[in-house]
Amino acid sequence: MTDHRPSPEEEQTATNEERTISDGRYLYCVVDTTSAEPATLSTTGVDDNSVYVVEVNGVGAVVHDCETVYETEDLEQVKRWLLTHQQVVDAAGDAFGTPLPMRFDTVLEGGDAGLKRWLEGHYEGIRDELASFTGVWEYRTNLLWDSAPFEETIADQDDRLRELRQRKQQSGAGKRFLLEKQYDQRLQELKRERQTELAEQLEEAITPVVNNLTEQDTNTPLHDEHSSVEKEQIVRFAVLADEDNETALGDRLDTIVEHEGVEIRFTGPWPPYTFAPDIGE
Amino acid sequence: MSDPKPTRSQGDLAEMLEMLLDKGVVVNADIAVSVGDTELLGIELRAAIASFETAAEYGLEFPTGTDMERVESAANISPDQSDPASETQSETESTNPLSDDSTPTASTSTEETE
């Protein structure tokens, strides 16, 4: 069948575009409030709103009151919202331990009563999830590679490359062009092998000290001043690790960095965004 | 060489934004208001982000060796940036109770650069 039906997302967007929100609660994260002081968070929420916690039997939703979702064409504004959002989640994590972080711009309707009903409706699941994340955080490890040193070394080490180089020197222009192509193909092949090897070594090195590991897409336009132009992003992992293993994880990453041309970016601790479950049907 | 400690600094801003827009708990419920596709927003945002100017604007940490004067003069410090007062924003305090020096730096702190 070839008829195009709108995806669930498209349908939802269409139905919600003009929606006014009645007694909305902007939801940052859900936390375990059993071991913490009564819930006040010394931080201001998105758009300068007051942040507070709505509790049901030791499970708390960190929220602020809102009448609208946060939408804008202004990227600077979005950035400010995101940073503020994360500050609130960080403060919640400090006060209550690892939070269950919501995706940005999650709003529930129906006021505190509606929110409590929602918490009660998913109480067991949320409690179990919170328990599973106790004392663990998300870390990101990005492996970047500058292939220049490898290319230099392999040119002398690889028999096929050496042979092609010698033949090139003894050939006329036309033949030389073809040999050049073959040389490049062989070099690319060797580079790909090396990249796979590095990614495998990284995964192998960190697996013993993490609870969970998932590979992330490297095709995101994450160009920042941190990574140099020559370095290519080879692999990104999001891992879930016990906070007590943070140092061990860093030490293991260091063993990978000893390879020529390799740089590792190690970020965290983050709330477990990548490992967060969906809640609801 | 990498630092064996995890960071939450200037270069990690893009990663944080991506997580907030693409990951995290999705609530499926009648009372949840859907905002549409935050992931698309994320792609747009990432393309525009994590420049030196951005980092300086939010008072983030720079890699050593950065020409700070150039960066500061290039940055438009946003007037409506409130000073984050939360305790997560200090480099001397850890977001996790580790006793050694594996204290990450908060990504949104207004701290002195090194």
Tab-separated table of C-alpha atoms in Angstrom:
chain	number	residue	atom	x	y	z
A	1	MET	CA	0.000	0.000	0.000
A	2	THR	CA	1.277	3.438	-0.854
A	3	ASP	CA	-1.218	5.857	0.667
A	4	HIS	CA	0.444	8.256	3.120
A	5	ARG	CA	-1.199	8.480	6.460
A	6	PRO	CA	0.073	11.055	8.959
A	7	SER	CA	2.300	9.652	11.651
A	8	PRO	CA	1.013	9.787	15.227
A	9	GLU	CA	3.345	12.738	15.811
A	10	GLU	CA	1.927	14.641	12.865
A	11	GLU	CA	-1.605	14.014	14.015
A	12	GLN	CA	-0.791	15.112	17.539
A	13	THR	CA	0.923	18.260	16.382
A	14	ALA	CA	-2.022	19.142	14.219
A	15	THR	CA	-4.535	18.672	16.997
A	16	ASN	CA	-2.525	20.492	19.615
A	17	GLU	CA	-1.276	23.454	17.693
A	18	GLU	CA	-4.044	25.792	18.809
A	19	ARG	CA	-4.600	24.195	22.155
A	20	THR	CA	-4.993	26.337	25.224
A	21	ILE	CA	-3.818	24.795	28.424
A	22	SER	CA	-6.030	24.613	31.452
A	23	ASP	CA	-4.186	24.723	34.761
A	24	GLY	CA	-0.955	23.408	33.285
A	25	ARG	CA	2.005	22.006	35.149
A	26	TYR	CA	5.357	22.134	33.386
A	27	LEU	CA	7.143	18.955	34.430
A	28	TYR	CA	10.944	18.886	34.839
A	29	CYS	CA	11.544	15.536	36.437
A	30	VAL	CA	10.232	13.010	38.927
A	31	VAL	CA	12.228	12.349	42.097
A	32	ASP	CA	12.304	10.116	45.147
A	33	THR	CA	11.385	12.356	48.073
A	34	THR	CA	11.602	9.744	50.814
A	35	SER	CA	15.136	10.548	51.920
A	36	ALA	CA	15.111	14.317	51.459
A	37	GLU	CA	14.045	17.346	53.438
A	38	PRO	CA	10.604	18.764	52.670
A	39	ALA	CA	10.684	19.884	49.160
A	40	THR	CA	11.792	23.353	48.333
A	41	LEU	CA	14.224	23.941	45.523
A	42	SER	CA	16.322	27.065	45.597
A	43	THR	CA	16.157	27.674	41.908
A	44	THR	CA	13.986	29.526	39.433
A	45	GLY	CA	12.314	27.720	36.586
A	46	VAL	CA	11.865	28.351	32.897
A	47	ASP	CA	10.589	31.883	32.233
A	48	ASP	CA	11.276	32.855	35.888
A	49	ASN	CA	8.515	30.658	37.257
A	50	SER	CA	8.589	29.329	40.820
A	51	VAL	CA	9.492	25.692	40.996
A	52	TYR	CA	7.895	23.376	43.544
A	53	VAL	CA	7.351	19.685	44.196
A	54	VAL	CA	4.031	17.821	44.147
A	55	GLU	CA	4.294	14.656	46.222
A	56	VAL	CA	2.512	11.340	46.415
A	57	ASN	CA	3.916	8.879	48.961
A	58	GLY	CA	7.597	9.566	48.474
A	59	VAL	CA	7.403	10.263	44.756
A	60	GLY	CA	7.641	13.911	43.763
A	61	ALA	CA	7.041	15.743	40.502
A	62	VAL	CA	9.163	18.880	40.092
A	63	VAL	CA	6.963	21.457	38.342
A	64	HIS	CA	6.005	25.049	37.757
A	65	ASP	CA	2.556	26.441	36.895
A	66	CYS	CA	2.054	27.353	33.262
A	67	GLU	CA	-0.637	28.438	30.858
A	68	THR	CA	1.219	27.675	27.680
A	69	VAL	CA	3.781	25.394	26.166
A	70	TYR	CA	7.136	26.936	25.328
A	71	GLU	CA	7.416	27.574	21.638
A	72	THR	CA	9.395	30.226	19.841
A	73	GLU	CA	11.268	30.846	16.624
A	74	ASP	CA	14.054	32.489	18.577
A	75	LEU	CA	16.853	29.968	19.080
A	76	GLU	CA	18.558	32.086	21.713
A	77	GLN	CA	15.339	31.969	23.710
A	78	VAL	CA	15.174	28.189	23.313
A	79	LYS	CA	18.747	27.896	24.534
A	80	ARG	CA	17.969	29.952	27.613
A	81	TRP	CA	14.927	27.809	28.349
A	82	LEU	CA	16.931	24.622	27.964
A	83	LEU	CA	19.718	25.829	30.223
A	84	THR	CA	17.237	26.903	32.880
A	85	HIS	CA	15.384	23.619	32.550
A	86	GLN	CA	18.618	21.724	33.139
A	87	GLN	CA	19.503	23.917	36.142
A	88	VAL	CA	16.225	22.920	37.764
A	89	VAL	CA	16.850	19.229	37.048
A	90	ASP	CA	20.381	19.599	38.480
A	91	ALA	CA	19.029	21.209	41.635
A	92	ALA	CA	16.465	18.421	41.955
A	93	GLY	CA	19.234	15.844	41.536
A	94	ASP	CA	21.254	17.515	44.276
A	95	ALA	CA	18.332	17.539	46.648
A	96	PHE	CA	16.790	14.137	45.949
A	97	GLY	CA	19.324	11.978	44.125
A	98	THR	CA	19.144	10.823	40.519
A	99	PRO	CA	15.942	12.150	38.938
A	100	LEU	CA	13.805	10.726	36.160
A	101	PRO	CA	14.249	13.556	33.671
A	102	MET	CA	11.424	14.539	31.339
A	103	ARG	CA	11.898	15.628	27.789
A	104	PHE	CA	11.890	19.407	27.379
A	105	ASP	CA	8.420	21.015	27.179
A	106	THR	CA	6.389	18.326	28.905
A	107	VAL	CA	3.199	19.896	30.243
A	108	LEU	CA	0.371	18.157	32.083
A	109	GLU	CA	-3.095	19.657	32.465
A	110	GLY	CA	-5.423	19.564	35.421
A	111	GLY	CA	-3.443	21.325	38.160
A	112	ASP	CA	-1.931	19.654	41.208
A	113	ALA	CA	-4.914	17.324	41.495
A	114	GLY	CA	-4.468	16.078	37.952
A	115	LEU	CA	-0.761	15.666	38.504
A	116	LYS	CA	-1.339	13.653	41.675
A	117	ARG	CA	-3.800	11.419	39.857
A	118	TRP	CA	-1.196	10.855	37.173
A	119	LEU	CA	1.489	10.001	39.761
A	120	GLU	CA	-0.908	7.628	41.530
A	121	GLY	CA	-1.864	5.996	38.240
A	122	HIS	CA	1.759	5.155	37.429
A	123	TYR	CA	3.022	4.924	40.972
A	124	GLU	CA	4.527	1.415	40.923
A	125	GLY	CA	6.283	1.917	37.615
A	126	ILE	CA	7.753	5.262	38.622
A	127	ARG	CA	8.923	3.939	41.985
A	128	ASP	CA	10.648	1.006	40.296
A	129	GLU	CA	12.327	3.256	37.731
A	130	LEU	CA	13.556	5.654	40.420
A	131	ALA	CA	14.914	2.754	42.434
A	132	SER	CA	16.741	1.406	39.389
A	133	PHE	CA	18.513	4.740	38.869
A	134	THR	CA	19.529	5.296	42.485
A	135	GLY	CA	23.197	6.242	42.626
A	136	VAL	CA	23.738	5.976	38.888
A	137	TRP	CA	24.150	8.720	36.313
A	138	GLU	CA	24.517	9.025	32.590
A	139	TYR	CA	27.910	9.775	31.040
A	140	ARG	CA	28.782	10.423	27.429
A	141	THR	CA	31.993	9.257	25.798
A	142	ASN	CA	32.838	10.517	22.329
A	143	LEU	CA	35.831	9.106	20.499
A	144	LEU	CA	37.501	11.510	18.074
A	145	TRP	CA	40.330	10.508	15.791
A	146	ASP	CA	42.949	12.318	13.771
A	147	SER	CA	43.995	9.758	11.169
A	148	ALA	CA	47.156	11.551	9.996
A	149	PRO	CA	49.634	9.696	12.260
A	150	PHE	CA	48.026	6.377	11.340
A	151	GLU	CA	48.209	7.140	7.620
A	152	GLU	CA	51.901	7.902	7.930
A	153	THR	CA	52.687	4.704	9.779
A	154	ILE	CA	50.530	2.417	7.689
A	155	ALA	CA	52.026	3.682	4.447
A	156	ASP	CA	55.266	1.935	5.410
A	157	GLN	CA	53.735	-1.037	7.189
A	158	ASP	CA	51.149	-2.224	4.683
A	159	ASP	CA	52.565	-4.427	1.902
A	160	ARG	CA	49.861	-3.497	-0.595
A	161	LEU	CA	50.399	0.234	-0.094
A	162	ARG	CA	54.144	-0.155	-0.470
A	163	GLU	CA	53.712	-2.152	-3.671
A	164	LEU	CA	51.319	0.395	-5.171
A	165	ARG	CA	53.696	3.201	-4.342
A	166	GLN	CA	56.589	1.464	-6.043
A	167	ARG	CA	54.524	0.723	-9.161
A	168	LYS	CA	53.404	4.330	-9.268
A	169	GLN	CA	56.970	5.508	-9.439
A	170	GLN	CA	57.663	3.264	-12.433
A	171	SER	CA	54.502	4.160	-14.391
A	172	GLY	CA	53.413	6.720	-16.936
A	173	ALA	CA	50.812	9.379	-16.181
A	174	GLY	CA	47.681	7.414	-17.153
A	175	LYS	CA	48.637	4.293	-15.287
A	176	ARG	CA	49.776	6.382	-12.363
A	177	PHE	CA	46.319	7.877	-12.054
A	178	LEU	CA	44.744	4.431	-11.746
A	179	LEU	CA	47.323	3.309	-9.217
A	180	GLU	CA	46.656	6.481	-7.257
A	181	LYS	CA	42.980	5.528	-7.091
A	182	GLN	CA	43.817	2.032	-5.930
A	183	TYR	CA	46.162	3.418	-3.313
A	184	ASP	CA	43.415	5.679	-1.943
A	185	GLN	CA	40.909	2.849	-1.853
A	186	ARG	CA	43.305	0.652	0.092
A	187	LEU	CA	44.087	3.467	2.495
A	188	GLN	CA	40.382	4.148	3.110
A	189	GLU	CA	39.814	0.457	3.761
A	190	LEU	CA	42.635	0.361	6.301
A	191	LYS	CA	41.324	3.494	7.990
A	192	ARG	CA	37.848	2.016	8.304
A	193	GLU	CA	39.319	-1.117	9.839
A	194	ARG	CA	41.249	0.979	12.320
A	195	GLN	CA	38.170	3.011	13.232
A	196	THR	CA	36.168	-0.132	13.885
A	197	GLU	CA	39.018	-1.458	15.986
A	198	LEU	CA	39.164	1.735	18.073
A	199	ALA	CA	35.403	1.752	18.638
A	200	GLU	CA	35.518	-1.888	19.723
A	201	GLN	CA	38.425	-1.222	22.062
A	202	LEU	CA	36.577	1.666	23.660
A	203	GLU	CA	33.460	-0.407	24.198
A	204	GLU	CA	35.505	-3.268	25.596
A	205	ALA	CA	37.398	-0.972	27.951
A	206	ILE	CA	34.377	0.652	29.545
A	207	THR	CA	31.874	-2.216	29.566
A	208	PRO	CA	33.127	-3.705	32.864
A	209	VAL	CA	32.459	-0.469	34.789
A	210	VAL	CA	29.087	0.524	33.320
A	211	ASN	CA	25.587	-0.803	33.946
A	212	ASN	CA	24.306	-0.026	30.499
A	213	LEU	CA	25.726	1.240	27.226
A	214	THR	CA	24.105	2.459	24.053
A	215	GLU	CA	25.667	3.780	20.882
A	216	GLN	CA	24.607	7.240	19.720
A	217	ASP	CA	24.356	8.578	16.211
A	218	THR	CA	27.545	10.353	15.154
A	219	ASN	CA	25.832	12.155	12.301
A	220	THR	CA	24.572	14.975	14.453
A	221	PRO	CA	25.825	18.430	13.596
A	222	LEU	CA	27.611	18.689	16.885
A	223	HIS	CA	30.297	20.988	15.644
A	224	ASP	CA	31.786	22.929	18.447
A	225	GLU	CA	35.040	24.562	19.308
A	226	HIS	CA	35.947	21.615	21.455
A	227	SER	CA	36.772	19.288	18.623
A	228	SER	CA	39.435	20.236	16.176
A	229	VAL	CA	38.810	20.255	12.458
A	230	GLU	CA	41.154	17.367	11.706
A	231	LYS	CA	39.498	14.990	14.131
A	232	GLU	CA	36.645	12.850	13.000
A	233	GLN	CA	33.984	11.577	15.365
A	234	ILE	CA	34.270	7.782	15.297
A	235	VAL	CA	31.800	6.629	17.902
A	236	ARG	CA	29.638	8.033	20.694
A	237	PHE	CA	28.397	6.027	23.628
A	238	ALA	CA	25.889	6.986	26.271
A	239	VAL	CA	26.538	4.916	29.374
A	240	LEU	CA	24.823	4.470	32.672
A	241	ALA	CA	27.324	4.119	35.488
A	242	ASP	CA	27.384	4.023	39.237
A	243	GLU	CA	28.711	7.297	40.621
A	244	ASP	CA	31.313	5.261	42.498
A	245	ASN	CA	32.645	4.046	39.155
A	246	GLU	CA	33.135	7.485	37.655
A	247	THR	CA	36.864	7.561	38.315
A	248	ALA	CA	37.369	4.006	37.109
A	249	LEU	CA	35.521	4.905	33.937
A	250	GLY	CA	37.776	7.916	33.391
A	251	ASP	CA	40.882	5.813	33.965
A	252	ARG	CA	39.733	3.270	31.405
A	253	LEU	CA	39.088	5.988	28.859
A	254	ASP	CA	42.648	7.117	29.380
A	255	THR	CA	43.948	3.780	28.161
A	256	ILE	CA	42.237	4.433	24.808
A	257	VAL	CA	43.682	7.920	24.557
A	258	GLU	CA	47.155	6.421	24.532
A	259	HIS	CA	46.575	5.444	20.899
A	260	GLU	CA	47.948	7.954	18.431
A	261	GLY	CA	45.551	10.591	17.192
A	262	VAL	CA	42.784	9.648	19.609
A	263	GLU	CA	40.864	12.124	21.726
A	264	ILE	CA	38.050	11.196	24.072
A	265	ARG	CA	35.402	13.611	25.222
A	266	PHE	CA	33.952	12.477	28.507
A	267	THR	CA	30.952	14.381	29.831
A	268	GLY	CA	28.672	14.025	32.806
A	269	PRO	CA	27.293	13.244	35.233
A	270	TRP	CA	23.927	13.785	33.541
A	271	PRO	CA	20.499	12.648	34.614
A	272	PRO	CA	19.706	9.412	32.768
A	273	TYR	CA	18.118	11.080	29.740
A	274	THR	CA	19.078	8.394	27.264
A	275	PHE	CA	17.945	5.556	29.505
A	276	ALA	CA	14.726	7.148	30.681
A	277	PRO	CA	11.597	5.120	29.998
A	278	ASP	CA	8.396	6.437	28.496
A	279	ILE	CA	5.547	6.643	30.964
A	280	GLY	CA	2.049	5.734	29.880
A	281	GLU	CA	0.434	3.551	27.277
B	1	MET	CA	45.204	13.904	25.957
B	2	SER	CA	41.874	13.633	27.671
B	3	ASP	CA	41.183	14.458	31.250
B	4	PRO	CA	40.048	11.389	33.155
B	5	LYS	CA	37.343	13.452	34.849
B	6	PRO	CA	34.018	13.971	33.110
B	7	THR	CA	33.204	17.554	32.245
B	8	ARG	CA	30.123	19.652	31.907
B	9	SER	CA	31.574	22.687	30.306
B	10	GLN	CA	31.635	24.848	27.222
B	11	GLY	CA	32.036	22.124	24.659
B	12	ASP	CA	29.386	19.988	26.267
B	13	LEU	CA	26.572	22.456	25.816
B	14	ALA	CA	25.484	20.990	22.499
B	15	GLU	CA	25.351	17.547	24.023
B	16	MET	CA	23.146	18.773	26.844
B	17	LEU	CA	20.718	20.495	24.493
B	18	GLU	CA	20.516	17.385	22.388
B	19	MET	CA	19.675	15.263	25.404
B	20	LEU	CA	16.929	17.607	26.527
B	21	LEU	CA	15.319	17.745	23.113
B	22	ASP	CA	15.791	14.185	21.879
B	23	LYS	CA	15.821	12.120	25.062
B	24	GLY	CA	14.192	12.052	28.448
B	25	VAL	CA	10.912	10.629	29.654
B	26	VAL	CA	8.031	11.004	27.232
B	27	VAL	CA	4.678	11.119	28.973
B	28	ASN	CA	1.851	9.412	27.109
B	29	ALA	CA	-1.349	10.495	28.800
B	30	ASP	CA	-4.560	12.283	27.996
B	31	ILE	CA	-3.525	15.151	30.205
B	32	ALA	CA	-0.125	15.574	28.530
B	33	VAL	CA	0.166	18.407	26.063
B	34	SER	CA	2.225	17.498	23.061
B	35	VAL	CA	4.397	20.218	21.637
B	36	GLY	CA	5.166	18.478	18.405
B	37	ASP	CA	8.623	17.583	17.315
B	38	THR	CA	11.271	18.867	19.665
B	39	GLU	CA	13.820	16.741	17.819
B	40	LEU	CA	13.557	18.935	14.746
B	41	LEU	CA	14.103	21.936	16.939
B	42	GLY	CA	17.180	20.202	18.267
B	43	ILE	CA	18.702	19.847	14.825
B	44	GLU	CA	18.085	23.493	14.065
B	45	LEU	CA	19.470	24.530	17.394
B	46	ARG	CA	22.590	22.429	17.205
B	47	ALA	CA	23.462	23.980	13.910
B	48	ALA	CA	23.482	27.368	15.581
B	49	ILE	CA	25.200	26.461	18.769
B	50	ALA	CA	28.332	26.008	20.812
B	51	SER	CA	30.286	28.819	19.312
B	52	PHE	CA	32.759	30.647	21.509
B	53	GLU	CA	30.240	33.459	21.682
B	54	THR	CA	27.596	31.150	23.068
B	55	ALA	CA	29.937	29.739	25.627
B	56	ALA	CA	31.083	33.120	26.829
B	57	GLU	CA	27.536	34.352	26.999
B	58	TYR	CA	26.686	31.638	29.478
B	59	GLY	CA	29.907	31.984	31.407
B	60	LEU	CA	31.062	28.507	30.586
B	61	GLU	CA	34.473	27.051	30.981
B	62	PHE	CA	36.951	27.239	28.135
B	63	PRO	CA	39.727	24.897	27.168
B	64	THR	CA	43.048	26.198	28.356
B	65	GLY	CA	44.880	28.234	25.787
B	66	THR	CA	41.800	30.089	24.611
B	67	ASP	CA	42.290	33.740	23.870
B	68	MET	CA	39.796	34.974	26.417
B	69	GLU	CA	40.004	38.618	25.533
B	70	ARG	CA	39.034	37.899	21.982
B	71	VAL	CA	36.196	35.702	23.104
B	72	GLU	CA	34.840	38.187	25.586
B	73	SER	CA	34.926	41.011	23.125
B	74	ALA	CA	33.116	38.845	20.611
B	75	ALA	CA	30.448	37.786	23.052
B	76	ASN	CA	27.273	39.678	23.672
B	77	ILE	CA	26.633	39.041	27.306
B	78	SER	CA	22.927	38.549	27.531
B	79	PRO	CA	21.424	41.057	29.986
B	80	ASP	CA	18.609	38.815	31.138
B	81	GLN	CA	20.862	36.034	32.292
B	82	SER	CA	20.144	35.707	35.937
B	83	ASP	CA	23.022	34.598	38.071
B	84	PRO	CA	22.391	30.943	38.736
B	85	ALA	CA	22.186	30.756	42.476
B	86	SER	CA	21.674	27.081	42.821
B	87	GLU	CA	24.276	25.037	44.583
B	88	THR	CA	24.886	22.988	41.489
B	89	GLN	CA	26.642	25.889	39.915
B	90	SER	CA	29.833	25.913	41.876
B	91	GLU	CA	32.980	24.273	40.717
B	92	THR	CA	33.950	23.529	44.247
B	93	GLU	CA	30.907	21.429	44.916
B	94	SER	CA	30.205	18.129	43.346
B	95	THR	CA	26.910	16.953	41.969
B	96	ASN	CA	27.880	13.635	43.373
B	97	PRO	CA	29.447	12.929	46.722
B	98	LEU	CA	32.827	11.736	45.578
B	99	SER	CA	35.606	12.579	47.915
B	100	ASP	CA	38.443	12.747	45.430
B	101	ASP	CA	38.947	15.219	42.628
B	102	SER	CA	36.434	13.850	40.173
B	103	THR	CA	34.220	16.854	40.608
B	104	PRO	CA	32.583	17.723	37.340
B	105	THR	CA	32.101	21.348	36.494
B	106	ALA	CA	28.560	22.476	35.984
B	107	SER	CA	27.746	23.414	32.459
B	108	THR	CA	25.732	26.457	33.293
B	109	SER	CA	27.879	27.977	35.968
B	110	THR	CA	29.070	31.515	36.029
B	111	GLU	CA	32.517	30.662	37.140
B	112	GLU	CA	35.965	32.013	36.568
B	113	THR	CA	37.567	30.414	33.586
B	114	GLU	CA	40.846	28.732	34.083
